[in-house]
Each structure stands twice: as structure tokens, then as C-alpha cells.
Amino acid sequence: MSAPVSNAVRPVSGAAGQHELPPRFRAPRWSSVLVLAVMLGLSVQGLLRMDISWSRAMQGPSNVWDFFMNSVPPNVGRFENLALLMLETLEIALIGTIIGVVLSLPAALIAARNTTPWLPLAWFMRLVLTTLRSVPDLVWALIFVMAVGLGPLAGILAIAVDVLGFAGRFFAERIEEIERGPMDAVRSTGASGAAVVVGAVLPAAFASFTATSLYCLEKSIRGATILGMVGAGGIGMELTPAFNLRQYDTALMIIILILVVVLAAEQLSSTVRKRMLGADQLTRAM
């Protein structure tokens, strides 16, 4: 008696009785080819239209080297003033992030399809969040500088709007990923919609909300530096004059302060994630 043929090694036949090729050997779809052709065409057309000077590109490394040679050692004589401006930048980022995150929670509850009171309202809120997210934070800073004048308030408002558009989207997506079991269990007790949110939605999404909020804080610290260049307060207001006046040692001191603060924020985010996930979750499995 011959041994039975295993299904794992049985060839798969197509409609014509021929073996089907693995997906990696099949011809791509015409839509994929069209998208790739359009992207390549735009890239080639952009290189030709922008008239990029390769001689200037080759001079870039030497100019960067000159910058570092002229900026070392950094200007520590202005450390106290620059540190105060860096503290102002951190405060702008922190306040703006808190405002944006607080506003993102009700916006996400409205935008999520499983918690919204009315589906068209969810579509409208998603459109609002997309609009806020699509406009760069630098443009928001220019708008608020025109609206409220120069200073930290414009930076705080710009960061709050940017965080609202960013965090609102991810909060809404996380809410939609929550299993319906806990929500239905709370609803079965006759609880109101607010009780369902407090008792089922927020506990299930708290870890994701925290991670997203910490990432927004890191992003806001870097963004607040750039916003200062257009008059929105913080250390960025000193960075532009330092480069324009070729005070590279002061510029390097500012860059070092920014690097230290951003690294500290990333370390804080990593520590919080470890506390929330637990050491076992982050231990290598193999």
C-alpha cells in the first residue's frame, strides 16, 4: 500500500491545471505599475525643474565642517540666559501639549464610530481633526502671532492645535479598537454613556493614550524650538539671529541645550512605558 500524499506538499493547480506561482513571482497589478510610474515621473521632473546644482551639494560637507570648527568651544558665557529661554520653550511645549491632549479626548470620543452620539457628527469631527493635522505647526504659529502678537502665547496655541489634530486621530482609532465586550457589559447594567466611557473605554485605552501623549510632548519640544524662529517665544528666537550673525558658538550652545532637553523627554517617555508595560513585557524572548 502506498503512503498517502500529504496536503502540505500537494501542488496547487490553477483553473487551467497549471501550478500557480507564488505571489512574489506574479506580475504586479496595473494600478501598482501606474502609481510607480507616476512617482518616478514626478521625481525625474522635479530633479529637472529644480535645477539642482551638484557643485553646491559637493560643497556642503566642507561648509558643515567649517561650522563645527568655528562653533567649538560653545559659548558658555550666555548659558544662564539661554537656559532660561530653553526653560520657556519647555514650558510652552508642556502647556500646549496638556491643552491639546485634554481637548483631544472629547474630540476622539465624538470622532470614534463606536462612541459617537451621531455618525455624521463623527465624520465632521474627523474632517476637523484632519484639517488641524494637515496645516503645519509653523503655519499655525504664524497665524497666532498675527492674532495675539509675539510671545509664548502664540506658541502655546500653535502647539495645542497641532497636538489636538494629531492626538485626536490616534485616540479615536484606539477607541475604535477596544473590544465591545466590556462596553456591552457596562451598558447591560443600565449605565449611561458617560459611565460606559469612564468604566470601559478609558481603562482599556489608558496605556495607549499615555504613550501617545508622551510622544506628543517630545514632538512639541522639538516643534517649540522651530516656532520661536517666527516669534512664538522660546529659545528659537535666539537661534535665528545666532546663525544670521554667524555666532556659531552661541548656535552650538543652543543646539546642545535642545539636545539635552529632548533626550531627557525621551528618557522620561521610555521610563513611563516600562513602568506601564512591566519589565517582563520588554524582556527579550529568545
C-alpha positions as a Python dict, from the first residue, in 0.01 Angstrom:
ca = {
    (1, 'M'): (0, 0, 0),
    (2, 'S'): (142, 336, -97),
    (3, 'A'): (173, 610, 161),
    (4, 'P'): (-83, 890, 137),
    (5, 'V'): (29, 1217, -13),
    (6, 'S'): (47, 1497, 242),
    (7, 'N'): (-160, 1808, 178),
    (8, 'A'): (141, 2023, 273),
    (9, 'V'): (334, 1914, -40),
    (10, 'R'): (38, 1876, -278),
    (11, 'P'): (77, 2118, -570),
    (12, 'V'): (-187, 2386, -610),
    (13, 'S'): (-341, 2392, -953),
    (14, 'G'): (-496, 2686, -1126),
    (15, 'A'): (-802, 2697, -1348),
    (16, 'A'): (-608, 2550, -1640),
    (17, 'G'): (-447, 2276, -1433),
    (18, 'Q'): (-114, 2458, -1410),
    (19, 'H'): (82, 2535, -1097),
    (20, 'E'): (19, 2884, -956),
    (21, 'L'): (323, 3097, -898),
    (22, 'P'): (393, 3236, -551),
    (23, 'P'): (275, 3598, -503),
    (24, 'R'): (632, 3733, -527),
    (25, 'F'): (666, 3594, -881),
    (26, 'R'): (332, 3718, -1012),
    (27, 'A'): (306, 4022, -1235),
    (28, 'P'): (210, 4337, -1041),
    (29, 'R'): (-129, 4492, -1090),
    (30, 'W'): (-167, 4765, -1348),
    (31, 'S'): (-265, 5011, -1075),
    (32, 'S'): (61, 4946, -888),
    (33, 'V'): (260, 4994, -1207),
    (34, 'L'): (73, 5318, -1278),
    (35, 'V'): (139, 5457, -929),
    (36, 'L'): (508, 5364, -952),
    (37, 'A'): (537, 5524, -1298),
    (38, 'V'): (372, 5846, -1176),
    (39, 'M'): (603, 5867, -874),
    (40, 'L'): (914, 5808, -1087),
    (41, 'G'): (793, 6062, -1342),
    (42, 'L'): (736, 6326, -1074),
    (43, 'S'): (1078, 6257, -924),
    (44, 'V'): (1257, 6294, -1258),
    (45, 'Q'): (1054, 6603, -1349),
    (46, 'G'): (1133, 6756, -1009),
    (47, 'L'): (1507, 6699, -1048),
    (48, 'L'): (1499, 6867, -1389),
    (49, 'R'): (1274, 7158, -1285),
    (50, 'M'): (1454, 7245, -962),
    (51, 'D'): (1789, 7270, -1143),
    (52, 'I'): (1987, 7126, -851),
    (53, 'S'): (2349, 7238, -853),
    (54, 'W'): (2569, 6939, -780),
    (55, 'S'): (2871, 7166, -726),
    (56, 'R'): (2690, 7337, -437),
    (57, 'A'): (2590, 6997, -298),
    (58, 'M'): (2955, 6888, -301),
    (59, 'Q'): (3049, 7199, -102),
    (60, 'G'): (2803, 7106, 175),
    (61, 'P'): (3035, 6879, 380),
    (62, 'S'): (3314, 7140, 385),
    (63, 'N'): (3070, 7412, 495),
    (64, 'V'): (2938, 7192, 775),
    (65, 'W'): (3294, 7122, 883),
    (66, 'D'): (3366, 7497, 892),
    (67, 'F'): (3057, 7547, 1108),
    (68, 'F'): (3175, 7295, 1367),
    (69, 'M'): (3529, 7432, 1364),
    (70, 'N'): (3403, 7787, 1425),
    (71, 'S'): (3147, 7682, 1688),
    (72, 'V'): (3382, 7488, 1918),
    (73, 'P'): (3401, 7558, 2205),
    (74, 'P'): (3035, 7659, 2260),
    (75, 'N'): (2960, 7998, 2408),
    (76, 'V'): (2904, 7924, 2778),
    (77, 'G'): (2907, 8293, 2866),
    (78, 'R'): (2538, 8321, 2776),
    (79, 'F'): (2442, 7990, 2935),
    (80, 'E'): (2218, 8145, 3201),
    (81, 'N'): (2012, 8349, 2954),
    (82, 'L'): (1989, 8061, 2706),
    (83, 'A'): (1891, 7818, 2982),
    (84, 'L'): (1603, 8046, 3082),
    (85, 'L'): (1487, 8060, 2720),
    (86, 'M'): (1516, 7682, 2698),
    (87, 'L'): (1302, 7656, 3012),
    (88, 'E'): (1047, 7885, 2845),
    (89, 'T'): (1050, 7656, 2539),
    (90, 'L'): (988, 7354, 2762),
    (91, 'E'): (702, 7532, 2938),
    (92, 'I'): (546, 7631, 2604),
    (93, 'A'): (563, 7271, 2485),
    (94, 'L'): (428, 7131, 2813),
    (95, 'I'): (135, 7372, 2844),
    (96, 'G'): (45, 7340, 2477),
    (97, 'T'): (60, 6960, 2494),
    (98, 'I'): (-160, 6945, 2804),
    (99, 'I'): (-422, 7169, 2644),
    (100, 'G'): (-412, 6969, 2321),
    (101, 'V'): (-437, 6631, 2494),
    (102, 'V'): (-726, 6744, 2716),
    (103, 'L'): (-916, 6870, 2411),
    (104, 'S'): (-829, 6556, 2215),
    (105, 'L'): (-1018, 6323, 2449),
    (106, 'P'): (-1371, 6461, 2389),
    (107, 'A'): (-1286, 6512, 2021),
    (108, 'A'): (-1180, 6147, 1993),
    (109, 'L'): (-1496, 6024, 2168),
    (110, 'I'): (-1700, 6215, 1912),
    (111, 'A'): (-1486, 6101, 1618),
    (112, 'A'): (-1482, 5731, 1715),
    (113, 'R'): (-1768, 5545, 1549),
    (114, 'N'): (-1837, 5322, 1849),
    (115, 'T'): (-1875, 5612, 2095),
    (116, 'T'): (-2007, 5899, 1884),
    (117, 'P'): (-2364, 6013, 1959),
    (118, 'W'): (-2433, 6063, 1586),
    (119, 'L'): (-2242, 5914, 1291),
    (120, 'P'): (-2244, 6230, 1071),
    (121, 'L'): (-2100, 6416, 1371),
    (122, 'A'): (-1813, 6165, 1379),
    (123, 'W'): (-1740, 6229, 1010),
    (124, 'F'): (-1742, 6603, 1071),
    (125, 'M'): (-1506, 6573, 1370),
    (126, 'R'): (-1269, 6356, 1168),
    (127, 'L'): (-1267, 6624, 899),
    (128, 'V'): (-1185, 6887, 1161),
    (129, 'L'): (-901, 6679, 1305),
    (130, 'T'): (-762, 6610, 958),
    (131, 'T'): (-769, 6982, 880),
    (132, 'L'): (-587, 7069, 1202),
    (133, 'R'): (-331, 6799, 1137),
    (134, 'S'): (-275, 6893, 773),
    (135, 'V'): (-167, 7251, 847),
    (136, 'P'): (197, 7256, 970),
    (137, 'D'): (256, 7385, 1321),
    (138, 'L'): (481, 7658, 1179),
    (139, 'V'): (184, 7794, 983),
    (140, 'W'): (-33, 7783, 1294),
    (141, 'A'): (239, 7979, 1477),
    (142, 'L'): (235, 8247, 1207),
    (143, 'I'): (-145, 8266, 1232),
    (144, 'F'): (-144, 8301, 1610),
    (145, 'V'): (144, 8550, 1605),
    (146, 'M'): (-74, 8763, 1379),
    (147, 'A'): (-374, 8704, 1607),
    (148, 'V'): (-228, 8750, 1958),
    (149, 'G'): (111, 8904, 1887),
    (150, 'L'): (466, 8789, 1951),
    (151, 'G'): (545, 8579, 2253),
    (152, 'P'): (484, 8244, 2422),
    (153, 'L'): (103, 8259, 2393),
    (154, 'A'): (122, 8218, 2016),
    (155, 'G'): (349, 7917, 2059),
    (156, 'I'): (120, 7757, 2318),
    (157, 'L'): (-184, 7795, 2095),
    (158, 'A'): (1, 7662, 1789),
    (159, 'I'): (120, 7353, 1976),
    (160, 'A'): (-223, 7294, 2131),
    (161, 'V'): (-390, 7296, 1788),
    (162, 'D'): (-122, 7070, 1639),
    (163, 'V'): (-149, 6820, 1928),
    (164, 'L'): (-529, 6827, 1904),
    (165, 'G'): (-518, 6722, 1540),
    (166, 'F'): (-251, 6457, 1599),
    (167, 'A'): (-361, 6302, 1929),
    (168, 'G'): (-732, 6328, 1846),
    (169, 'R'): (-688, 6097, 1549),
    (170, 'F'): (-487, 5833, 1737),
    (171, 'F'): (-716, 5848, 2039),
    (172, 'A'): (-1017, 5789, 1813),
    (173, 'E'): (-851, 5495, 1640),
    (174, 'R'): (-758, 5338, 1973),
    (175, 'I'): (-1115, 5378, 2100),
    (176, 'E'): (-1246, 5201, 1790),
    (177, 'E'): (-1005, 4910, 1854),
    (178, 'I'): (-1147, 4843, 2202),
    (179, 'E'): (-1333, 4513, 2232),
    (180, 'R'): (-1709, 4553, 2263),
    (181, 'G'): (-1737, 4301, 2547),
    (182, 'P'): (-1652, 4535, 2838),
    (183, 'M'): (-1857, 4817, 2684),
    (184, 'D'): (-2163, 4595, 2636),
    (185, 'A'): (-2122, 4460, 2989),
    (186, 'V'): (-2132, 4810, 3137),
    (187, 'R'): (-2427, 4906, 2915),
    (188, 'S'): (-2618, 4595, 3026),
    (189, 'T'): (-2624, 4733, 3381),
    (190, 'G'): (-2824, 5033, 3258),
    (191, 'A'): (-2525, 5270, 3279),
    (192, 'S'): (-2527, 5596, 3088),
    (193, 'G'): (-2294, 5678, 2800),
    (194, 'A'): (-2061, 5871, 3031),
    (195, 'A'): (-2042, 5572, 3266),
    (196, 'V'): (-1953, 5344, 2973),
    (197, 'V'): (-1669, 5579, 2878),
    (198, 'V'): (-1537, 5601, 3234),
    (199, 'G'): (-1585, 5233, 3320),
    (200, 'A'): (-1487, 5061, 2995),
    (201, 'V'): (-1335, 5290, 2733),
    (202, 'L'): (-1081, 5489, 2935),
    (203, 'P'): (-934, 5193, 3131),
    (204, 'A'): (-885, 4992, 2812),
    (205, 'A'): (-724, 5280, 2620),
    (206, 'F'): (-531, 5445, 2906),
    (207, 'A'): (-193, 5292, 2819),
    (208, 'S'): (-219, 5390, 2454),
    (209, 'F'): (-338, 5740, 2546),
    (210, 'T'): (-39, 5784, 2777),
    (211, 'A'): (213, 5668, 2517),
    (212, 'T'): (62, 5897, 2253),
    (213, 'S'): (61, 6192, 2493),
    (214, 'L'): (427, 6142, 2580),
    (215, 'Y'): (517, 6122, 2213),
    (216, 'C'): (324, 6447, 2158),
    (217, 'L'): (532, 6608, 2434),
    (218, 'E'): (856, 6502, 2265),
    (219, 'K'): (726, 6630, 1934),
    (220, 'S'): (613, 6957, 2089),
    (221, 'I'): (953, 7026, 2245),
    (222, 'R'): (1118, 6998, 1905),
    (223, 'G'): (837, 7197, 1745),
    (224, 'A'): (851, 7475, 2006),
    (225, 'T'): (1213, 7536, 1911),
    (226, 'I'): (1118, 7598, 1549),
    (227, 'L'): (815, 7807, 1641),
    (228, 'G'): (1039, 8052, 1823),
    (229, 'M'): (1204, 8138, 1492),
    (230, 'V'): (882, 8309, 1381),
    (231, 'G'): (834, 8496, 1708),
    (232, 'A'): (635, 8242, 1909),
    (233, 'G'): (864, 8261, 2211),
    (234, 'G'): (1132, 8033, 2347),
    (235, 'I'): (1489, 7965, 2252),
    (236, 'G'): (1415, 7963, 1881),
    (237, 'M'): (1406, 8343, 1890),
    (238, 'E'): (1780, 8334, 1966),
    (239, 'L'): (1872, 8058, 1723),
    (240, 'T'): (1792, 8251, 1403),
    (241, 'P'): (1997, 8562, 1497),
    (242, 'A'): (2286, 8340, 1601),
    (243, 'F'): (2305, 8188, 1252),
    (244, 'N'): (2236, 8515, 1073),
    (245, 'L'): (2515, 8693, 1265),
    (246, 'R'): (2744, 8389, 1226),
    (247, 'Q'): (2768, 8347, 1603),
    (248, 'Y'): (2819, 7976, 1561),
    (249, 'D'): (2944, 7921, 1915),
    (250, 'T'): (2614, 8054, 2051),
    (251, 'A'): (2424, 7844, 1800),
    (252, 'L'): (2609, 7532, 1915),
    (253, 'M'): (2526, 7611, 2278),
    (254, 'I'): (2157, 7637, 2184),
    (255, 'I'): (2173, 7308, 1992),
    (256, 'I'): (2331, 7135, 2293),
    (257, 'L'): (2055, 7263, 2523),
    (258, 'I'): (1787, 7143, 2282),
    (259, 'L'): (1955, 6802, 2256),
    (260, 'V'): (1974, 6762, 2634),
    (261, 'V'): (1607, 6851, 2685),
    (262, 'V'): (1485, 6626, 2401),
    (263, 'L'): (1691, 6331, 2529),
    (264, 'A'): (1553, 6387, 2880),
    (265, 'A'): (1197, 6385, 2742),
    (266, 'E'): (1264, 6062, 2551),
    (267, 'Q'): (1411, 5903, 2863),
    (268, 'L'): (1105, 6005, 3062),
    (269, 'S'): (879, 5854, 2796),
    (270, 'S'): (1078, 5530, 2796),
    (271, 'T'): (1067, 5506, 3176),
    (272, 'V'): (690, 5558, 3187),
    (273, 'R'): (637, 5293, 2919),
    (274, 'K'): (850, 5044, 3114),
    (275, 'R'): (650, 5110, 3429),
    (276, 'M'): (321, 5062, 3244),
    (277, 'L'): (418, 4755, 3042),
    (278, 'G'): (630, 4586, 3306),
    (279, 'A'): (983, 4455, 3283),
    (280, 'D'): (873, 4108, 3166),
    (281, 'Q'): (696, 4252, 2861),
    (282, 'L'): (1016, 4421, 2740),
    (283, 'T'): (1247, 4127, 2811),
    (284, 'R'): (1391, 3956, 2506),
    (285, 'A'): (1207, 3630, 2439),
    (286, 'M'): (1497, 3446, 2275),
}
